[in-house]
Amino acid sequence: MDVAAHPPARSRTLLPRTVVGAALLDALRKLDPRTLVRNPVMFTVEVGSAFTTALFLHALVTGRGDAPAGFILAVAAWLWFTVLFSNFAEAIAEGRGKAQADTLRRARREVVATRLATPSRASPREDVPAARLRPGDVVWVEAGQIVPGDGEVIEGIASVDESAITGESAPVIRESGGDRSAVTGGTRLLSDWLVVRITAEPGGSFLDRMIGLVEGAKRQKTPNEIALDILLAALTLVFLLATATLLPFSVHAVRTAGAGAPVGLTVLVALLVCLIPTTIGGLLSAIGIAGMDRMIRANVIATSGRAVEAAGDVDVLLLDKTGTITLGNRQATAFLPGDGVAERALADAAQLASLADETPEGRSIVVLAKERHGLRGRTLEPGALFVPFAAQTRMSGVDVGARRVRKGALDAVARFVEAEGGRLPDTVRTIAEDVARRGATPLVVADGSRALGVIELKDVVKGGIAEKFAELRRMGIRTVMITGDNALTAASIAAEAGVDDFLAEATPEMKLAHIRGWQAKGHLVAMTGDGTNDAPALAQADVAVAMHTGTQAAKEAGNMVDLDSNPTKLIQIVEIGKQLLMTRGALTTFSIANDVAKYFAIIPAAFATTYPPLRALDVMRLHSPASAILSAVIFNALVIVALIPLALRGIAYRPAPASAILARHLLLYGLGGLVLPFAGIKLIDLALAALHLA
Amino acid sequence: MTGAAYAEIAVFFGTLTVLAVPLGGWIGRAMRGEAPLVGRLLGPVERAVYRLAGVDPAEEMSWRRYAAAVLAFNGAGLLLLYALQRLQPALPLDPGRLAAVPRDVAVNTAVSFVTNTNWQSYGGEATLSPLVQMAGLAVQNFLSAATGIAVLAALTRGLVRRSTQGLGSFWVDLTRSTLHVLLPLSLGLALLLAGQGVVQSFGGVGRWPLRDPVPDASGRPVVEQAIPMGPVASQVAIKQLGTNGGGYYAANSTHPFENPTPLTNLAEALAILLVPAALCFTFGGWVGDRRHAWTLYSAMLVILVPLTMATVAAEQAGNPAITAVGVDEQPGPLQAGGNMEGKEARLGPVDAGIWAAATTAASNGSVDAQHDSLTPLGGLWPMWLMQLGEVVFGGVGSGLYGMLLFVVVAVFVSGLMVGRTPEYLGKKIEAREIKLASVAILLPSAVVLGGTALACLVPSAAAAAANPGAHGFSELLYAFSSAANNNGSAFGGLTADGPFWTRATDVAMLVGRYGVLVPVLAMAGALAQKRTVPPSAGTLPTHGPLFAGLLVGTVLLVGALTFLPALALGPIVEHLQLHSW
């Protein structure tokens, strides 16, 4: 499966130099307490930093500080660094988005649009600035011009360069009607002309939304992030209590022991900052932004962080058969005439019914008739009326004079034949069922009341797809194949591809009902879609990925747009969603596990003057009380910097059952988080002692 | 630790498990109204109670209504108990002609028994008449425990039901847990105890000659001891089974009238943990996940068994300062050995250690040795067991619902770690649940630390501690740990009937009880409204060693990180001082 086969056109470097420079400035700007208050953990650190700075100034001026001024200064400085490092992480994450937004903004140049008075190419034109276009306005665009706004093509066909949005340099075709009628503002016509009805308000275009998203301007906290924030705030309160009450405890201890001095405020603030979950608190927002950014790098635009998060929870994937499970489209492989019908006559009627049918299946029928029977593709004579495929009738065909030729699904054509006064011969039914049993698709051809026979269409299942589905199953995700085929055909392909379930002869209503059914049972459903008739189902699904090539309606209904229009992208989206949650969970565990070592560093240092036997708790044998406290604070600050790459990249995701993933992460981030700081604090202490800094 | 000590611990927990599993299933059936046999006998009584009280047993209460019913009912119980104590001289059945209980102590006792804490600032048989003990204390012993089971039942329904507001009826849960669970169990235990010689009478004062006369204050020899008697066996049974712990006698279960034989000691110690242990299986059966029940039960044992062994080991190791002056503290055929200070000579350090761990793990608080005299480490572990939030078995009902709060937090963090919105038994854990769990876990800890800090700052409060130095600090810390977690055991040494301590512990007990109970009911309400997510391979299993380990880790880490600094200044430094003597 070609999940990774679409390398995004954009840069993959984790930390481009320009971004780092801008982020350093941003980190300072983010010290503003009004913005920092959104993050209770880091806000607490900032208050602590300001407080220790005040203690330092007090010690400097009066000479009677609660500790040597140099020590207070060092603690204060490292507390400020802690805040700055966290701000830097967030700024870096945002900066990567900003760089992309700038590229996008270049596409939103000032454009002069040619507005038409009526929705017709012949109507009078006037030039207006693109910014003044309103939904409903109709504009004329021709080769070389920039599409002035998002809209729907109502007339014409043209090739369009959409690289500004998708990063894909190959031009795409946009035409009126059907599923390729949506154009995006900022893209450029390479050939021909289009008449476009504008659908977006100024400032509300796809490009504007995308810029807003990558810049993180409208970033809302996601539900899980809010829940985690509450937990972190609660932990912060616990530690605030544990450290604040130490002062009276210590006063009492000094009174009853008659030795030493009460613990200093500087030490208490240092202890507090070391204990509260600064590692996750400092990186939380960077993780969220980076998650969105990974989506964008995968060429998926999510309309909200909530959708990205929901992607990790998805446990039912509805996948369209065509293009996702099978290679491209079904191809006609045989004409199977009914009793008393010549194969050539069947091929002729089939070709006639398919002449105006631009679907790949339709074209393959025309080609097969030409190859097998030398029937040339004809142009339809004037007056012939093409009857397009509709989801309700599930037939297409042509009316030429009194002749009504149709091809379509067995039951649909049977109804048509009966409506015309005939009856579907049993032989045709048998042939169709045989074809279906072989896993191919039968298309029954009828000429008025007479059913002529069956066209056999065959599907080719993509290589490696069965393994991918097995992997999904291990992750606890169920795959459902959606197809317009009959149940027999669907079952055969489903078995070959290894999906868990299938929905055959699917109409838009059935898709919608199917999704609701899963949701009623408590499942979270993801699907992809492109057509207007997918819109209701897309709106209902929890994670709905609209193809960028799809219609405006589909894009409006979905909560993500895949710029590559690659239906297998869903799997990658699920992985990115899971990675986002896993990174948060792992760093939370790590952050809390770290505290144990910090207690062992700070408690003996803080109370050894009152109770010398407490030195027994100093298992790291640190150089001095001052260096112990400073080492813990420095370790606490540096660990944020050290984990920025992990926060941005997200922790690696491997499909495995939940318990295996948990065991691995507990070992790595729980046990690792317990042990690492002992070594880290000791090393910093050794360095401080060697440099005679404490 | 001696081999006999290992054997005793093994027998104790083995028996507990054998009894808890079937009892758990039986409580579940009783609470769902499916109890056989006893149900048929007591069913008519149950229905009569509803008719008499004008209760509609089919009523489905929302969490707010349920909580209001709990608070109103407990509030009424509080007033009644207060009135009984204040009116004591005017009431019958008072052979000792006892005075009215002072106001602060009466409030404190009322709060204490209604909240299932059973912290005693009064002097047991010397303060309260048999009537007040029976109609006041013993009634609340039943009802406070029944309240705990009821709230647990409501939370269980919140997890089992989907898309509903109704959590069942508090009146039905209260009646069933009292009538079908606590009454029959207590009756059985009371008969066993009385059969072993525990006093059961309607008062009178027994007089016994002293073997060794002692001089009184004016130097005259005292040759006779007068001990008030009363309905002791019946009260001791529910005091143990209902995780209450308030003894009939001030000396609690060290008193030979409460705990006369080795068999009563074992039975009473088992009764401490029996109902909380059984409720794990009640819960598991009710939510249809027996493996989860075993996981919860094992997680509790994984915490309790090592801490029991550590307590016993510390007591059996004795006091190095006493060894240093040449006293033989080795266990042998002629002596129990170890630290015998504050121990009942009949019971010794092993029984005392097991009881101390059990009574603090469950929020029972009865004692068969004086905790103030435990070695620093022997006192550290029981104190920490309370500070963990009384969730390792904990109070009847309240222990398990407290543990489920930690389950919610553990599930949340581990859910994130596997990349999925966390869910517990099919219910998604979201911001509201985390908020409520955080509040309920935070409040008792805040009261313990804040209260102790206050006591350190108020000179009269700190002076109530009998000992100087780190041990005096331990006494303050222990008192708040016990009150705010509704345990009720005392570290002794503390003079707890002064205005600061009675009022401070009033607040601590109320916050510790209702600051957890109300958020738990709110969470039950929130969970009941949710749909149930069917499990898949991506769902984190909430059974098995991995999850048990995760839960144990969460409880211990939160407990350690919150209390390590305070404990370092109390028992830990005391231990280090003792051993660097």
Coordinates of C-alpha atoms in Angstrom, one line a residue, chain A residues 223-224 226-228 230-231 234 237-239 241-242 245-246 248-250 252 255-256 312-313 315 473-476 519-524 578 581-582 584-586 588-589 592-593 595-596 599 603 607 611 613-614 616-617 657-659 661-663 665-666, chain B residues 409 412-422 428-431 434-435 438 442 445-446 449-450 452-453 456-457 462 468-470 472-473 476-477 531-534 536-541 546 550 557 560-562 564-566 568-569 572-573 576-577 580:
Chain A
P223 CA -10.9 17.8 24.5
N224 CA -8.0 15.5 25.5
I226 CA -8.2 20.1 28.2
A227 CA -8.5 16.9 30.3
L228 CA -4.7 16.6 30.5
I230 CA -6.8 19.7 34.3
L231 CA -4.8 16.8 35.5
A234 CA -4.3 19.3 39.9
L237 CA -1.7 22.2 43.2
V238 CA -0.7 19.0 45.0
F239 CA 3.0 20.0 44.7
L241 CA 0.6 22.2 48.8
A242 CA 3.5 19.8 49.5
T245 CA 3.4 23.4 53.9
L246 CA 7.1 22.6 54.2
P248 CA 5.6 25.7 58.7
F249 CA 6.8 22.1 59.0
S250 CA 10.4 23.3 58.9
H252 CA 8.2 23.5 63.7
R255 CA 11.7 24.8 67.1
T256 CA 11.5 21.3 68.5
G312 CA -6.4 8.5 16.9
D313 CA -9.7 7.1 18.3
D315 CA -12.1 2.2 15.3
R473 CA -7.0 -5.2 12.9
R474 CA -4.1 -5.6 15.4
M475 CA -4.5 -1.9 16.2
G476 CA -8.2 -2.6 16.9
Q519 CA -21.9 5.2 16.0
A520 CA -25.0 4.1 17.9
K521 CA -22.9 1.1 19.0
G522 CA -20.3 3.5 20.3
H523 CA -17.8 3.3 17.5
L524 CA -15.9 6.2 16.0
K578 CA -2.5 8.2 17.8
L581 CA -1.9 11.3 22.1
M582 CA 0.9 8.9 22.8
R584 CA 1.4 13.5 25.5
G585 CA 0.9 10.4 27.6
A586 CA 4.5 9.4 27.4
T588 CA 3.3 13.1 31.3
T589 CA 4.5 9.8 32.7
I592 CA 6.0 12.7 37.0
A593 CA 8.5 9.8 37.2
D595 CA 10.1 13.8 40.6
V596 CA 11.3 10.9 42.7
Y599 CA 13.1 14.7 46.0
I603 CA 14.9 17.1 50.6
F607 CA 16.7 19.9 55.9
Y611 CA 18.2 17.0 61.0
P613 CA 20.6 12.2 59.8
L614 CA 18.5 13.1 56.7
A616 CA 21.2 9.3 54.5
L617 CA 18.6 10.1 51.8
P657 CA -2.2 -4.3 20.6
A658 CA -2.7 -1.6 23.3
S659 CA -1.2 -3.7 26.1
I661 CA 2.3 -0.5 23.4
L662 CA 1.6 0.4 27.0
A663 CA 4.2 -2.0 28.4
H665 CA 6.0 3.0 26.9
L666 CA 5.9 2.3 30.6
Chain B
V409 CA -6.4 8.7 36.5
F412 CA -6.4 8.4 31.5
V413 CA -2.6 8.5 31.4
S414 CA -2.2 5.0 30.0
G415 CA -4.9 5.6 27.4
L416 CA -2.9 8.6 26.2
M417 CA 0.2 6.4 26.2
V418 CA -1.4 4.0 23.8
G419 CA -2.8 6.7 21.6
R420 CA -6.5 6.5 22.2
T421 CA -9.0 8.6 24.1
P422 CA -9.0 6.8 27.4
K428 CA -14.9 7.5 27.8
I429 CA -12.8 9.4 30.4
E430 CA -13.0 13.0 29.5
A431 CA -12.3 16.4 31.1
I434 CA -10.6 14.0 35.3
K435 CA -11.7 17.2 37.0
S438 CA -8.6 15.3 40.7
L442 CA -6.7 16.4 46.0
S445 CA -4.4 15.4 50.9
A446 CA -4.9 19.2 51.0
L449 CA -1.0 18.9 54.7
G450 CA -2.8 22.2 55.3
T452 CA -0.8 19.8 59.9
A453 CA 0.8 23.1 58.7
C456 CA 2.5 23.7 63.4
L457 CA 1.8 27.4 63.4
A462 CA 1.4 22.0 68.5
P468 CA 9.1 16.8 71.3
G469 CA 11.0 16.6 68.1
A470 CA 10.2 14.5 65.0
G472 CA 5.7 15.1 68.1
F473 CA 5.4 16.2 64.4
L476 CA 0.2 16.0 64.4
L477 CA 0.6 14.6 60.9
R531 CA -22.7 5.6 25.7
T532 CA -20.6 2.5 26.0
V533 CA -17.7 2.0 23.6
P534 CA -17.4 -1.7 22.6
S536 CA -11.4 -3.8 20.5
A537 CA -7.8 -4.7 20.2
G538 CA -7.0 -1.0 20.5
T539 CA -8.7 -0.8 23.9
L540 CA -6.4 -0.9 26.9
P541 CA -7.4 -4.0 28.9
L546 CA 0.2 -4.8 33.6
L550 CA 0.1 0.6 36.6
L557 CA 3.6 7.6 43.2
A560 CA 4.8 9.3 47.8
L561 CA 5.1 12.5 45.9
T562 CA 2.5 14.3 48.1
L564 CA 7.4 12.4 51.2
P565 CA 8.6 15.8 52.4
A566 CA 6.3 15.7 55.4
A568 CA 10.8 12.9 55.9
L569 CA 10.4 15.4 58.8
I572 CA 11.8 9.0 58.4
V573 CA 14.1 11.3 60.3
L576 CA 17.4 7.7 61.0
Q577 CA 18.0 9.4 64.4
S580 CA 22.4 6.8 64.3

